[in-house]
Backbone as ProteinMPNN parsed JSONL, in Angstrom:
{"seq_chain_A": "MVHGEALVESQMMPGRQILIRDQLSLWPDELWIHDRGLDPISMAFIYGNQDGVPYRLKRVCNFESADELPVKRICIGHDLKWTLGPEY", "coords_chain_A": {"N_chain_A": [[-0.583, 2.998, -13.135], [-4.144, 3.359, -14.718], [-6.183, 5.378, -15.239], [-9.205, 7.199, -15.301], [-11.973, 9.498, -16.297], [-15.816, 9.944, -17.195], [-18.691, 11.138, -18.211], [-21.871, 10.011, -17.955], [-25.409, 9.325, -19.084], [-27.525, 8.261, -16.402], [-28.656, 4.885, -16.243], [-30.505, 3.847, -14.521], [-32.296, 6.163, -14.173], [-33.247, 7.905, -16.178], [-32.274, 11.095, -17.88], [-30.817, 11.914, -15.795], [-27.191, 12.558, -15.067], [-24.361, 11.15, -14.636], [-21.149, 10.988, -13.199], [-18.488, 9.429, -13.846], [-15.737, 7.701, -12.161], [-12.878, 6.191, -12.632], [-10.117, 3.919, -11.322], [-7.806, 1.992, -12.326], [-5.341, -0.619, -11.227], [-2.677, -2.593, -11.803], [-0.955, -5.238, -11.162], [1.436, -8.158, -11.137], [0.018, -10.166, -9.837], [-2.243, -9.153, -8.854], [-5.323, -7.25, -9.212], [-6.515, -3.933, -8.924], [-9.548, -2.224, -8.352], [-10.977, 1.018, -8.369], [-13.828, 2.334, -8.537], [-15.951, 5.061, -8.991], [-18.95, 6.728, -8.749], [-20.419, 9.87, -9.122], [-22.56, 12.864, -8.591], [-22.346, 15.124, -11.1], [-22.671, 17.634, -10.461], [-23.14, 18.292, -7.889], [-21.369, 16.859, -6.741], [-21.699, 14.914, -5.186], [-21.605, 11.435, -3.489], [-22.69, 8.617, -5.656], [-22.203, 6.021, -6.14], [-19.855, 3.673, -4.88], [-16.657, 3.486, -3.128], [-16.562, 5.787, -0.41], [-14.358, 5.982, 1.301], [-12.031, 5.589, -0.06], [-10.834, 3.33, -0.506], [-9.947, 0.777, -2.664], [-11.497, -2.164, -4.735], [-9.858, -5.202, -4.308], [-8.379, -7.551, -6.244], [-7.328, -10.891, -6.435], [-5.17, -13.015, -8.043], [-6.319, -16.219, -9.335], [-5.577, -18.269, -10.951], [-2.936, -19.54, -13.301], [-2.179, -19.499, -16.636], [-1.573, -22.175, -18.97], [0.782, -22.525, -21.807], [-1.176, -21.402, -24.787], [-0.849, -22.663, -27.076], [-1.776, -25.601, -26.845], [-4.659, -27.075, -26.941], [-7.345, -28.208, -24.996], [-7.033, -25.076, -23.218], [-4.9, -25.059, -20.464], [-5.514, -24.467, -16.802], [-3.833, -23.488, -14.117], [-3.7, -23.773, -10.81], [-2.926, -21.242, -8.551], [-3.794, -19.48, -6.577], [-4.733, -21.422, -3.765], [-6.461, -20.706, -1.645], [-8.152, -19.47, -2.795], [-9.396, -21.103, -4.698], [-12.281, -22.004, -4.468], [-13.384, -19.922, -5.914], [-13.53, -20.802, -8.542], [-15.694, -22.439, -9.363], [-17.625, -25.558, -9.948], [-16.864, -26.752, -12.41], [-14.093, -26.368, -12.521]], "CA_chain_A": [[-2.285, 3.268, -12.603], [-4.782, 3.821, -15.37], [-7.426, 6.403, -14.767], [-9.884, 8.356, -16.34], [-13.45, 9.738, -15.974], [-16.546, 9.846, -18.105], [-19.995, 11.757, -17.765], [-23.012, 9.237, -18.811], [-26.601, 9.37, -18.779], [-27.778, 7.154, -15.748], [-29.744, 3.754, -16.808], [-31.409, 3.849, -13.565], [-33.044, 7.577, -14.053], [-33.107, 8.897, -17.369], [-32.195, 12.486, -17.909], [-29.897, 12.349, -14.961], [-25.94, 12.384, -15.495], [-23.228, 10.491, -13.36], [-19.568, 11.413, -13.424], [-17.867, 7.991, -13.339], [-13.931, 7.787, -12.11], [-12.315, 4.818, -12.403], [-8.694, 3.71, -11.491], [-7.36, 0.553, -12.033], [-4.139, -0.8, -10.876], [-2.551, -3.892, -11.989], [0.272, -5.857, -10.883], [1.652, -9.695, -11.624], [-0.754, -11.178, -9.098], [-3.329, -8.388, -8.31], [-5.915, -6.065, -9.609], [-7.471, -3.215, -7.98], [-10.38, -1.367, -8.822], [-11.747, 1.769, -7.39], [-14.639, 3.059, -9.099], [-17.189, 5.662, -8.094], [-20.18, 7.511, -9.443], [-20.599, 11.011, -8.448], [-23.452, 13.881, -9.075], [-21.731, 15.986, -11.576], [-22.915, 19.078, -10.158], [-23.005, 18.458, -6.307], [-20.099, 15.693, -6.61], [-22.335, 13.795, -4.11], [-21.565, 10.31, -4.114], [-23.984, 7.927, -5.933], [-22.025, 4.731, -5.645], [-18.281, 3.57, -4.986], [-16.109, 3.465, -1.711], [-16.288, 6.93, 0.049], [-12.944, 5.904, 2.14], [-10.751, 5.71, -1.165], [-10.448, 1.732, -0.639], [-10.512, -0.309, -3.897], [-11.701, -3.927, -4.596], [-8.762, -5.783, -4.435], [-8.752, -8.942, -6.66], [-6.161, -11.54, -6.698], [-5.278, -14.134, -9.226], [-6.34, -17.456, -8.709], [-4.828, -19.546, -11.929], [-2.234, -18.954, -14.415], [-2.554, -20.476, -18.038], [-0.368, -22.713, -19.733], [0.547, -22.11, -23.289], [-2.397, -21.359, -25.597], [-0.761, -23.763, -28.279], [-2.248, -26.626, -26.78], [-6.268, -26.791, -26.516], [-8.159, -26.911, -24.316], [-6.003, -24.394, -22.347], [-4.897, -25.678, -19.131], [-5.287, -23.868, -15.809], [-2.963, -23.925, -13.023], [-4.409, -23.065, -9.636], [-1.895, -20.831, -7.612], [-4.243, -19.147, -4.967], [-5.51, -22.341, -3.719], [-7.292, -20.218, -0.714], [-9.456, -19.095, -3.584], [-9.81, -22.398, -5.791], [-13.518, -22.388, -4.443], [-14.248, -19.166, -6.836], [-13.439, -21.433, -9.841], [-16.865, -23.375, -9.552], [-17.542, -26.71, -9.979], [-16.227, -27.217, -13.519], [-12.616, -26.716, -12.427]], "C_chain_A": [[-2.733, 3.739, -14.028], [-6.192, 4.415, -14.924], [-8.084, 7.059, -15.709], [-11.186, 8.629, -15.584], [-14.345, 10.057, -17.117], [-18.042, 10.747, -17.562], [-20.925, 10.874, -18.75], [-24.049, 9.659, -18.271], [-27.086, 7.77, -17.815], [-28.882, 6.07, -16.445], [-30.831, 3.772, -16.016], [-32.465, 5.12, -13.501], [-32.481, 8.309, -15.141], [-33.03, 10.063, -17.151], [-31.208, 12.756, -16.804], [-28.598, 11.78, -15.404], [-25.277, 11.879, -14.306], [-21.989, 10.61, -13.973], [-19.134, 10.296, -12.922], [-16.217, 8.304, -13.412], [-13.597, 6.477, -11.644], [-11.045, 4.803, -12.178], [-8.555, 2.136, -11.314], [-5.883, 0.312, -11.872], [-3.547, -2.308, -10.896], [-1.304, -4.41, -11.87], [0.246, -7.482, -11.226], [0.169, -10.427, -11.028], [-2.134, -10.57, -8.583], [-4.0, -7.402, -9.12], [-6.705, -5.637, -8.79], [-8.328, -2.316, -8.684], [-11.154, -0.474, -7.774], [-12.459, 2.732, -8.332], [-15.706, 3.959, -8.282], [-17.851, 6.408, -9.197], [-20.492, 8.656, -8.729], [-21.809, 11.72, -9.231], [-22.82, 14.838, -9.549], [-21.751, 17.573, -11.124], [-22.565, 19.312, -8.78], [-21.736, 17.764, -5.853], [-20.439, 15.009, -5.511], [-21.875, 12.378, -4.451], [-22.819, 9.68, -4.469], [-23.356, 6.733, -5.561], [-20.362, 4.777, -5.337], [-17.873, 3.52, -3.193], [-15.743, 4.762, -1.237], [-14.84, 6.863, 0.651], [-11.881, 5.673, 1.231], [-10.252, 4.333, -1.179], [-10.874, 1.048, -1.678], [-10.674, -1.453, -3.707], [-10.144, -4.043, -4.932], [-8.916, -7.221, -4.679], [-7.383, -9.865, -6.728], [-6.37, -12.62, -7.379], [-5.426, -15.322, -8.363], [-5.648, -18.495, -9.487], [-3.944, -18.509, -12.635], [-2.705, -20.002, -15.816], [-1.302, -21.08, -18.543], [-0.249, -22.261, -21.025], [-0.73, -22.337, -24.034], [-2.018, -22.287, -27.039], [-1.506, -25.069, -28.012], [-3.695, -26.138, -26.2], [-6.619, -28.266, -26.01], [-6.647, -26.249, -23.539], [-5.783, -24.833, -20.902], [-4.784, -24.464, -18.268], [-4.589, -24.172, -14.822], [-3.315, -23.065, -11.981], [-3.011, -22.56, -8.681], [-2.346, -20.195, -6.577], [-5.08, -20.194, -4.741], [-6.587, -21.793, -2.703], [-8.679, -20.027, -1.45], [-9.917, -20.0, -4.696], [-11.402, -22.343, -5.646], [-14.302, -21.285, -5.45], [-14.335, -19.766, -8.357], [-14.826, -22.292, -10.164], [-16.636, -24.566, -9.728], [-16.641, -27.539, -11.281], [-14.882, -27.276, -13.671], [-12.359, -28.097, -12.31]], "O_chain_A": [[-1.938, 4.448, -14.644], [-7.084, 3.814, -14.325], [-7.618, 7.441, -16.783], [-11.465, 8.129, -14.495], [-13.759, 10.467, -18.118], [-18.231, 10.861, -16.351], [-20.852, 10.918, -19.978], [-24.019, 10.276, -17.207], [-27.048, 6.618, -18.245], [-29.839, 6.474, -17.107], [-31.973, 3.731, -16.474], [-33.441, 5.012, -12.759], [-31.538, 9.1, -15.117], [-33.684, 10.433, -16.176], [-30.705, 13.879, -16.832], [-28.603, 10.717, -16.026], [-25.608, 12.159, -13.154], [-21.798, 10.355, -15.163], [-19.283, 10.031, -11.73], [-15.593, 8.889, -14.296], [-13.916, 5.863, -10.626], [-10.473, 5.703, -12.794], [-9.018, 1.355, -10.482], [-5.153, 1.124, -12.441], [-3.931, -3.133, -10.065], [-0.468, -3.915, -12.625], [-0.809, -8.033, -11.544], [-0.592, -11.1, -11.723], [-2.994, -11.249, -8.022], [-3.272, -6.652, -9.77], [-7.449, -6.285, -8.054], [-7.861, -1.645, -9.605], [-11.742, -0.847, -6.758], [-11.915, 3.712, -8.839], [-16.194, 3.658, -7.193], [-17.38, 6.643, -10.31], [-20.884, 8.452, -7.58], [-22.104, 11.313, -10.354], [-22.511, 15.686, -8.712], [-20.954, 18.457, -11.44], [-21.867, 20.259, -8.416], [-21.15, 18.024, -4.802], [-19.556, 14.485, -4.833], [-21.75, 12.096, -5.643], [-23.872, 9.953, -3.894], [-23.876, 6.208, -4.577], [-19.702, 5.796, -5.54], [-18.682, 3.522, -2.265], [-14.599, 5.093, -1.547], [-14.137, 7.845, 0.411], [-10.757, 5.547, 1.718], [-9.245, 4.111, -1.851], [-12.046, 0.68, -1.746], [-10.19, -2.01, -2.722], [-9.429, -3.279, -5.58], [-9.364, -8.029, -3.865], [-6.369, -9.307, -7.148], [-7.454, -13.203, -7.432], [-4.984, -15.536, -7.234], [-5.167, -19.484, -8.934], [-4.012, -17.28, -12.662], [-3.423, -21.002, -15.822], [-0.194, -20.543, -18.522], [-1.173, -21.571, -21.457], [-1.322, -23.41, -23.908], [-2.855, -22.522, -27.91], [-1.883, -25.668, -29.019], [-3.927, -25.249, -25.382], [-6.22, -29.294, -26.558], [-5.559, -26.804, -23.378], [-6.804, -24.913, -20.219], [-4.148, -23.492, -18.674], [-4.686, -25.361, -14.516], [-3.287, -21.839, -12.089], [-2.215, -23.365, -8.197], [-1.63, -20.149, -5.577], [-6.161, -20.176, -5.331], [-7.684, -22.343, -2.803], [-9.821, -20.259, -1.053], [-10.753, -19.634, -5.522], [-11.987, -22.63, -6.691], [-15.463, -21.474, -5.814], [-15.076, -19.289, -9.217], [-14.935, -22.786, -11.286], [-15.451, -24.9, -9.706], [-15.98, -28.573, -11.181], [-14.333, -27.928, -14.56], [-11.2, -28.504, -12.226]]}, "name": "protein", "num_of_chains": 1, "seq": "MVHGEALVESQMMPGRQILIRDQLSLWPDELWIHDRGLDPISMAFIYGNQDGVPYRLKRVCNFESADELPVKRICIGHDLKWTLGPEY"}
């Protein structure tokens, strides 16, 4: 797991800071993202899942060797093929 936090100024409310905590977990066929934004003083949630449940993204395609152009995509997540759009 890769994780960290940063204190940044809010783009929506100039002068207000947000403590951003991100956790990324990467597996061969999945990426989990657990990102949260908190008030750095009160630690109140600004955004993110308060139950600690990350976004769970599944791999849709593999890519063949980049030696050949254009690079060919091979769909492995057939139930998610619709996410590739009409250009696939």
